[in-house]
Structures are given as structure tokens and as C-alpha cells.
Tab-separated table of C-alpha atoms in Angstrom:
chain	number	residue	atom	x	y	z
A	1	MET	CA	13.597	34.779	-36.181
A	2	THR	CA	14.228	33.740	-32.595
A	3	ILE	CA	15.819	36.290	-30.293
A	4	ARG	CA	18.599	34.657	-28.282
A	5	PHE	CA	21.327	35.955	-25.995
A	6	ASP	CA	23.696	33.002	-25.852
A	7	GLY	CA	27.164	34.160	-24.852
A	8	ARG	CA	25.892	37.588	-23.848
A	9	VAL	CA	26.190	39.065	-20.357
A	10	ALA	CA	23.443	41.322	-19.057
A	11	ILE	CA	23.172	43.570	-16.018
A	12	VAL	CA	19.610	44.388	-14.985
A	13	THR	CA	19.153	46.983	-12.254
A	14	GLY	CA	16.114	46.986	-10.012
A	15	ALA	CA	15.669	43.330	-10.909
A	16	GLY	CA	14.439	42.083	-7.537
A	17	GLY	CA	10.782	42.436	-8.498
A	18	GLY	CA	8.276	43.767	-10.998
A	19	LEU	CA	9.525	44.654	-14.455
A	20	GLY	CA	13.191	44.128	-13.640
A	21	ARG	CA	12.535	40.601	-12.425
A	22	GLN	CA	10.667	39.741	-15.621
A	23	HIS	CA	13.443	41.245	-17.756
A	24	ALA	CA	16.107	39.270	-15.887
A	25	LEU	CA	14.165	35.989	-16.051
A	26	ALA	CA	13.492	36.393	-19.781
A	27	LEU	CA	17.114	37.225	-20.578
A	28	GLY	CA	18.270	34.212	-18.572
A	29	LYS	CA	15.740	31.943	-20.275
A	30	ARG	CA	17.043	33.041	-23.667
A	31	GLY	CA	20.664	32.280	-22.871
A	32	ALA	CA	22.100	35.412	-21.289
A	33	LYS	CA	24.277	35.325	-18.204
A	34	VAL	CA	22.496	37.726	-15.865
A	35	VAL	CA	23.620	40.026	-13.091
A	36	VAL	CA	20.558	40.633	-10.933
A	37	ASN	CA	21.018	44.004	-9.265
A	38	ASP	CA	18.680	45.225	-6.559
A	39	PHE	CA	19.183	47.242	-3.408
A	40	GLY	CA	16.173	45.552	-1.852
A	41	GLY	CA	14.699	48.761	-0.480
A	42	ALA	CA	11.132	49.957	-0.177
A	43	ARG	CA	9.353	51.789	-2.982
A	44	ASP	CA	10.496	55.137	-1.597
A	45	GLY	CA	14.123	54.002	-1.489
A	46	THR	CA	14.343	53.346	2.252
A	47	GLY	CA	15.693	50.155	3.791
A	48	GLY	CA	17.637	47.502	1.916
A	49	SER	CA	17.939	43.733	1.708
A	50	ALA	CA	19.857	41.112	-0.260
A	51	GLY	CA	16.772	38.910	-0.433
A	52	PRO	CA	15.081	40.117	-3.658
A	53	ALA	CA	18.211	39.985	-5.845
A	54	GLU	CA	19.274	36.603	-4.452
A	55	GLN	CA	15.804	35.169	-5.011
A	56	VAL	CA	15.652	36.180	-8.674
A	57	ALA	CA	19.198	34.904	-9.286
A	58	ASP	CA	18.121	31.603	-7.713
A	59	GLU	CA	15.109	31.477	-10.043
A	60	ILE	CA	17.298	31.909	-13.105
A	61	ARG	CA	19.706	29.223	-11.945
A	62	ALA	CA	16.844	26.864	-11.074
A	63	ALA	CA	15.598	27.224	-14.653
A	64	GLY	CA	19.022	26.193	-15.978
A	65	GLY	CA	20.501	29.636	-16.529
A	66	GLU	CA	23.503	31.470	-15.112
A	67	ALA	CA	23.089	34.385	-12.736
A	68	ILE	CA	24.680	36.238	-9.872
A	69	ALA	CA	23.149	38.741	-7.463
A	70	ALA	CA	24.557	42.212	-6.895
A	71	VAL	CA	23.156	44.085	-3.927
A	72	CYS	CA	23.942	47.784	-4.216
A	73	SER	CA	22.184	51.045	-4.932
A	74	VAL	CA	22.682	52.408	-8.429
A	75	THR	CA	23.573	55.720	-6.773
A	76	ASP	CA	26.589	54.099	-5.078
A	77	GLU	CA	29.467	54.617	-7.534
A	78	ALA	CA	31.830	52.324	-5.630
A	79	GLY	CA	29.171	49.628	-5.338
A	80	VAL	CA	28.363	49.808	-9.044
A	81	ALA	CA	32.067	49.656	-9.911
A	82	GLU	CA	32.421	46.545	-7.743
A	83	MET	CA	29.394	44.969	-9.444
A	84	VAL	CA	30.833	45.574	-12.904
A	85	GLN	CA	34.269	44.316	-11.857
A	86	ALA	CA	32.723	41.154	-10.380
A	87	THR	CA	30.892	40.647	-13.670
A	88	MET	CA	34.107	41.030	-15.651
A	89	ASP	CA	35.974	38.700	-13.296
A	90	LYS	CA	33.340	36.012	-13.719
A	91	TRP	CA	32.342	36.323	-17.380
A	92	GLY	CA	34.838	38.702	-19.014
A	93	ARG	CA	32.389	41.061	-20.708
A	94	VAL	CA	29.237	43.151	-20.359
A	95	ASP	CA	26.982	43.219	-23.404
A	96	ILE	CA	23.683	44.512	-22.056
A	97	LEU	CA	22.708	47.049	-19.417
A	98	VAL	CA	19.070	47.497	-18.478
A	99	ASN	CA	18.664	50.645	-16.386
A	100	ASN	CA	15.463	49.754	-14.578
A	101	ALA	CA	16.023	50.700	-10.908
A	102	GLY	CA	13.675	53.330	-9.580
A	103	VAL	CA	11.848	54.839	-6.626
A	104	LEU	CA	8.732	56.934	-6.106
A	105	ARG	CA	8.134	59.904	-3.844
A	106	ASP	CA	4.952	61.307	-5.327
A	107	LYS	CA	3.484	64.618	-4.172
A	108	THR	CA	2.216	67.733	-5.850
A	109	PHE	CA	5.002	70.169	-6.635
A	110	ALA	CA	3.628	72.547	-3.986
A	111	LYS	CA	4.071	69.909	-1.281
A	112	MET	CA	7.203	68.204	-2.602
A	113	THR	CA	10.496	68.918	-0.858
A	114	VAL	CA	13.649	69.615	-2.811
A	115	GLU	CA	15.137	66.578	-1.068
A	116	ASP	CA	12.416	64.320	-2.485
A	117	PHE	CA	12.904	65.841	-5.930
A	118	ARG	CA	16.659	65.370	-5.833
A	119	PHE	CA	16.478	61.804	-4.488
A	120	VAL	CA	14.209	60.615	-7.310
A	121	LEU	CA	16.496	62.248	-9.896
A	122	ASP	CA	19.528	60.669	-8.218
A	123	VAL	CA	18.112	57.145	-8.442
A	124	HIS	CA	16.487	57.236	-11.868
A	125	LEU	CA	18.712	59.608	-13.805
A	126	MET	CA	22.063	59.645	-12.021
A	127	GLY	CA	21.731	55.925	-11.287
A	128	ALA	CA	21.481	55.299	-15.025
A	129	VAL	CA	24.417	57.644	-15.631
A	130	ILE	CA	26.574	55.850	-13.047
A	131	CYS	CA	25.740	52.379	-14.371
A	132	SER	CA	26.131	53.391	-18.017
A	133	LYS	CA	29.462	55.078	-17.307
A	134	ALA	CA	30.684	51.954	-15.489
A	135	VAL	CA	30.140	49.760	-18.576
A	136	TRP	CA	30.799	52.320	-21.323
A	137	GLU	CA	34.527	51.703	-21.850
A	138	ILE	CA	33.975	47.940	-21.712
A	139	MET	CA	31.384	48.185	-24.473
A	140	ARG	CA	33.569	50.508	-26.554
A	141	ALA	CA	36.545	48.157	-26.251
A	142	GLN	CA	34.538	45.108	-27.324
A	143	ASN	CA	32.719	47.062	-30.079
A	144	TYR	CA	29.341	45.923	-28.856
A	145	GLY	CA	26.806	47.129	-26.348
A	146	ARG	CA	23.100	47.434	-25.751
A	147	ILE	CA	21.734	49.874	-23.152
A	148	ALA	CA	18.070	50.306	-22.288
A	149	MET	CA	16.736	53.223	-20.264
A	150	THR	CA	13.404	52.889	-18.490
A	151	THR	CA	11.507	56.077	-19.241
A	152	SER	CA	7.811	56.702	-18.626
A	153	SER	CA	4.734	58.355	-20.066
A	154	SER	CA	4.962	60.543	-16.945
A	155	GLY	CA	8.144	62.005	-18.417
A	156	LEU	CA	7.031	62.013	-22.028
A	157	TYR	CA	3.611	63.538	-21.375
A	158	GLY	CA	3.417	64.500	-17.691
A	159	ASN	CA	1.413	63.123	-14.773
A	160	PHE	CA	-0.139	64.870	-11.785
A	161	GLY	CA	1.964	64.613	-8.626
A	162	GLN	CA	5.077	63.313	-10.379
A	163	ALA	CA	7.195	66.373	-11.185
A	164	ASN	CA	10.326	64.681	-9.823
A	165	TYR	CA	9.638	61.338	-11.498
A	166	GLY	CA	8.643	62.949	-14.804
A	167	ALA	CA	11.732	65.153	-14.882
A	168	ALA	CA	13.970	62.143	-14.243
A	169	LYS	CA	12.255	60.023	-16.860
A	170	MET	CA	12.490	62.668	-19.576
A	171	GLY	CA	16.107	63.216	-18.586
A	172	LEU	CA	16.742	59.578	-19.442
A	173	VAL	CA	15.487	60.205	-22.976
A	174	GLY	CA	18.004	63.017	-23.359
A	175	LEU	CA	20.746	60.739	-22.033
A	176	MET	CA	19.712	58.062	-24.526
A	177	GLN	CA	19.806	60.471	-27.458
A	178	THR	CA	23.418	61.504	-26.889
A	179	LEU	CA	24.783	58.110	-25.833
A	180	ALA	CA	23.293	56.588	-28.977
A	181	ILE	CA	25.086	59.166	-31.126
A	182	GLU	CA	28.417	58.736	-29.325
A	183	GLY	CA	28.156	54.954	-29.217
A	184	ALA	CA	27.187	54.383	-32.846
A	185	LYS	CA	30.724	53.782	-34.163
A	186	TYR	CA	31.223	51.099	-31.490
A	187	ASP	CA	27.900	49.331	-32.184
A	188	ILE	CA	26.549	50.518	-28.851
A	189	ARG	CA	22.817	50.918	-29.324
A	190	VAL	CA	20.822	52.835	-26.740
A	191	ASN	CA	17.035	52.833	-26.454
A	192	SER	CA	14.269	53.720	-24.030
A	193	LEU	CA	11.328	51.666	-22.816
A	194	ALA	CA	8.192	53.373	-21.467
A	195	PRO	CA	6.246	50.606	-19.695
A	196	THR	CA	2.688	50.410	-18.444
A	197	ALA	CA	2.515	47.621	-15.890
A	198	ALA	CA	0.994	46.751	-12.545
A	199	THR	CA	3.924	46.764	-10.137
A	200	ARG	CA	4.502	48.241	-6.708
A	201	MET	CA	5.542	51.424	-8.517
A	202	THR	CA	2.022	51.792	-9.956
A	203	GLU	CA	-0.131	50.277	-7.216
A	204	ASP	CA	-1.601	53.656	-6.221
A	205	LEU	CA	-2.983	54.452	-9.678
A	206	GLY	CA	-6.410	53.022	-8.927
A	207	GLY	CA	-8.271	49.850	-8.083
A	208	GLY	CA	-10.119	49.781	-11.384
A	209	LEU	CA	-7.099	48.625	-13.377
A	210	ASP	CA	-7.130	45.223	-15.057
A	211	LEU	CA	-4.114	43.843	-13.224
A	212	ASP	CA	-3.903	40.714	-15.362
A	213	ALA	CA	-3.825	42.772	-18.564
A	214	LEU	CA	-1.069	44.909	-17.054
A	215	ARG	CA	1.226	42.056	-16.074
A	216	PRO	CA	4.905	43.091	-16.218
A	217	ASP	CA	5.782	40.086	-18.386
A	218	LEU	CA	3.693	41.598	-21.195
A	219	VAL	CA	6.168	44.511	-21.378
A	220	THR	CA	9.341	42.419	-21.452
A	221	PRO	CA	9.100	41.321	-25.126
A	222	GLY	CA	9.705	44.939	-26.096
A	223	LEU	CA	12.756	45.121	-23.850
A	224	LEU	CA	14.163	41.959	-25.416
A	225	HIS	CA	14.028	43.537	-28.864
A	226	LEU	CA	15.646	46.764	-27.639
A	227	VAL	CA	18.702	44.887	-26.319
A	228	SER	CA	18.942	42.221	-29.016
A	229	GLU	CA	21.538	41.774	-31.744
A	230	ALA	CA	19.160	43.423	-34.229
A	231	ALA	CA	18.144	46.239	-31.869
A	232	PRO	CA	17.308	49.686	-33.187
A	233	THR	CA	18.956	52.695	-31.602
A	234	ARG	CA	17.452	55.922	-30.224
A	235	ALA	CA	13.991	54.336	-30.130
A	236	ILE	CA	11.391	55.174	-27.496
A	237	LEU	CA	9.199	52.088	-27.221
A	238	CYS	CA	5.983	52.286	-25.222
A	239	ALA	CA	4.673	48.943	-24.001
A	240	GLY	CA	1.848	47.642	-21.862
A	241	ALA	CA	-0.998	45.088	-21.843
A	242	GLY	CA	0.453	43.514	-24.984
A	243	GLY	CA	0.446	46.812	-26.882
A	244	PHE	CA	3.616	48.303	-28.377
A	245	GLU	CA	3.912	51.842	-29.724
A	246	ALA	CA	6.674	54.289	-30.618
A	247	ALA	CA	7.042	57.790	-29.195
A	248	HIS	CA	9.063	60.471	-30.984
A	249	VAL	CA	10.598	63.822	-30.132
A	250	THR	CA	9.816	65.739	-33.308
A	251	LEU	CA	10.435	69.164	-34.811
A	252	THR	CA	7.813	71.015	-36.842
A	253	GLN	CA	8.632	73.200	-39.826
A	254	GLY	CA	7.269	76.224	-37.967
A	255	ILE	CA	7.489	79.809	-39.187
A	256	TYR	CA	9.973	82.644	-39.601
A	257	ALA	CA	9.376	85.834	-37.601
A	258	ASP	CA	11.614	88.868	-37.251
A	259	GLY	CA	11.355	92.545	-36.461
A	260	ALA	CA	9.556	94.655	-33.903
A	261	HIS	CA	6.364	92.601	-34.048
A	262	ALA	CA	7.940	89.120	-34.088
A	263	ALA	CA	6.342	88.207	-30.742
A	264	GLU	CA	2.899	89.145	-32.064
A	265	GLN	CA	3.554	87.150	-35.239
A	266	VAL	CA	4.488	84.074	-33.215
A	267	ALA	CA	1.240	84.462	-31.266
A	268	ALA	CA	-0.852	85.034	-34.391
A	269	ASP	CA	0.693	82.107	-36.253
A	270	TRP	CA	0.782	79.716	-33.289
A	271	ALA	CA	-1.278	77.103	-35.129
A	272	GLU	CA	1.286	77.068	-37.942
A	273	VAL	CA	4.147	76.814	-35.441
A	274	GLN	CA	2.492	73.664	-34.077
A	275	ASP	CA	1.366	72.228	-37.422
A	276	SER	CA	2.696	68.668	-37.630
A	277	ASP	CA	2.728	68.532	-41.435
A	278	GLY	CA	6.323	68.057	-42.525
A	279	GLN	CA	7.639	67.501	-39.015
A	280	ILE	CA	10.881	65.551	-38.653
A	281	THR	CA	12.602	63.388	-36.072
A	282	PRO	CA	16.033	65.047	-35.900
A	283	ASP	CA	19.270	63.077	-36.097
A	284	SER	CA	20.815	65.437	-33.543
A	285	GLY	CA	20.150	68.677	-31.721
A	286	ALA	CA	21.904	70.543	-34.541
A	287	ALA	CA	18.846	69.950	-36.744
A	288	GLN	CA	16.960	72.722	-34.974
A	289	GLY	CA	19.658	75.302	-35.672
A	290	ILE	CA	20.018	74.173	-39.264
A	291	LEU	CA	16.272	74.470	-39.859
A	292	GLU	CA	16.154	77.924	-38.295
A	293	MET	CA	19.196	79.219	-40.182
A	294	THR	CA	17.731	77.888	-43.434
A	295	LYS	CA	14.490	79.774	-42.809
A	296	ALA	CA	16.396	82.921	-41.976
A	297	ALA	CA	18.469	82.669	-45.155
A	298	LYS	CA	15.348	82.147	-47.283
A	299	ALA	CA	13.673	85.107	-45.644
A	300	LYS	CA	16.642	87.358	-46.435
A	301	GLN	CA	16.766	86.124	-50.035
A	302	GLY	CA	13.119	86.969	-50.439
A	303	ALA	CA	13.429	90.434	-48.839
């Protein structure tokens, strides 16, 4: 099976370099018409330039593909609306959205300002919300859509000095979960990609990294699957150095505790609360309540 995107239109945010550039180039190579979005700012979100987006669009066109550049911040609702309208005016549809734009303002939580926390959330999380909202009705109307969020192991598992980044990245997983549920009847599939790659976003992680093994292009094959015709939905795909793994938000079977000493029972049975035997990946948040009510009912029947 060859994954192709002929006739499809893709918007890739943060596509002026790193992972976004590789995603845009690969989509263009496989037949997609690509909107290369990038604000052209520094890693911390300052500055701005049309150069990066224009350069990647030129690369796609030079390779025989179709592409346009869109220079706006994903936090700029009017700019995003203009980008989507320009896409519709030129190609008449939007099939794929890759929410990849991001910034870093790393510091320990003790030293981090609320402004730095809010700015990172605005770009990563609200930027994805703004872009997804801008294409949502288009995808619903055409009964087809593929949206990819760029999450991170920093959100899934935590990372020192990245409270703002981790919170934003885990927020994207929550956004994915609900959009996938609401988009299912319209064949809108929503997934998350957690990449490990050597880009300017990760250049401070240490000089001992094998930069060739962590090339961004080794992550992109996973992205291509997540936005393809045969894409899954609600998947969290981890990718890096040619490795691909799945992450899951699961729910254990846990215990039932009630009465005056319930807190002590939870403490005493903590290992059972955490026991992964029989854990599930819920279809929706309601699964937790259903599981808990079922345990309560069984406990009352047995009393």
C-alpha cells in the first residue's frame, strides 16, 4: 500500500523549519497541495519573517508540487481565518491540518513568569484550537478531515523545566480526544504525534545526542499515516530515530472504598489502585463514572 495525498489540501503550521518543514515536503511529494504556515519568529516566539515559509513553499514547487506560503501566527485569529479563506479560494477545500507550530520558554516553575506560561499555552494549545476551529466546519461540510496535534513526551510524562510546555502538550491530547469523538460521524479523524527529533526546539537537550539518528525526517512517516485516508483516530503515536510506539491514557480497575476509613483503605490498597491488570483505554470520559458506579452497585449488592 502506497500512501498518497493526490487531490488533498493540507495546512501545516510551523512549517518553516524542523519537523514542520519535513511534514510539508513529504505531503507535497506525495501529491498534496500544501499551505506552508510559519510566522518566522525565533524559538521563543519573538520576531517574525516571511522567509522560512516562502522558502519551504519554493522547495515544494521546485520538486513539482503545489504550495503557497501563509505568514501568520497561529494565535492570530484574523490571520488564521485569512489563511484558511485563501486556501479555499485557491483550492476549494481543506482536508488535512497539522498543528505543529510551537515555541519554548523553558525555566523551572519557581523562576517561570505567568506571562511565559501563558504565552506557551497560547501558541501550542490555543493556536491548535484556533486553527482547528477555522477548518472544522469545512471538514464537517465535506465529510472528511484529518487533524494531527503535535504533543510531546514532556506533556505525557513530564520534563524538568517545562511546566508550561508540558501543560500545553497534554492539553492537546485532551483536545484530540474530544474532537475525535465529535468528528467521527463526519469522518474527521484526530490524532496526536509525540516526536523525538533534533530541531531548534530540542537543541539545548545535550551535546551527546546522535543528531543523525534524530533527524526530523525520521518522524514524518508516522505523521503521514496519522493524516492518511486509512488513518486511525484518537491515537497517540510516539516517533523518533526510526522508532514508532503508541502511548495510551488508561484506566485501571482499581478498588471500592467507602465509610469513615475510606481514605486509609485507599492508602493501604494503593498498589491495587495502580495495578494495570485489566486496565482499559476508555472510549470517552464517561467510562470512569460507569466503572465507579458499577463498583458501587456491586458493593451494595454484596453488603
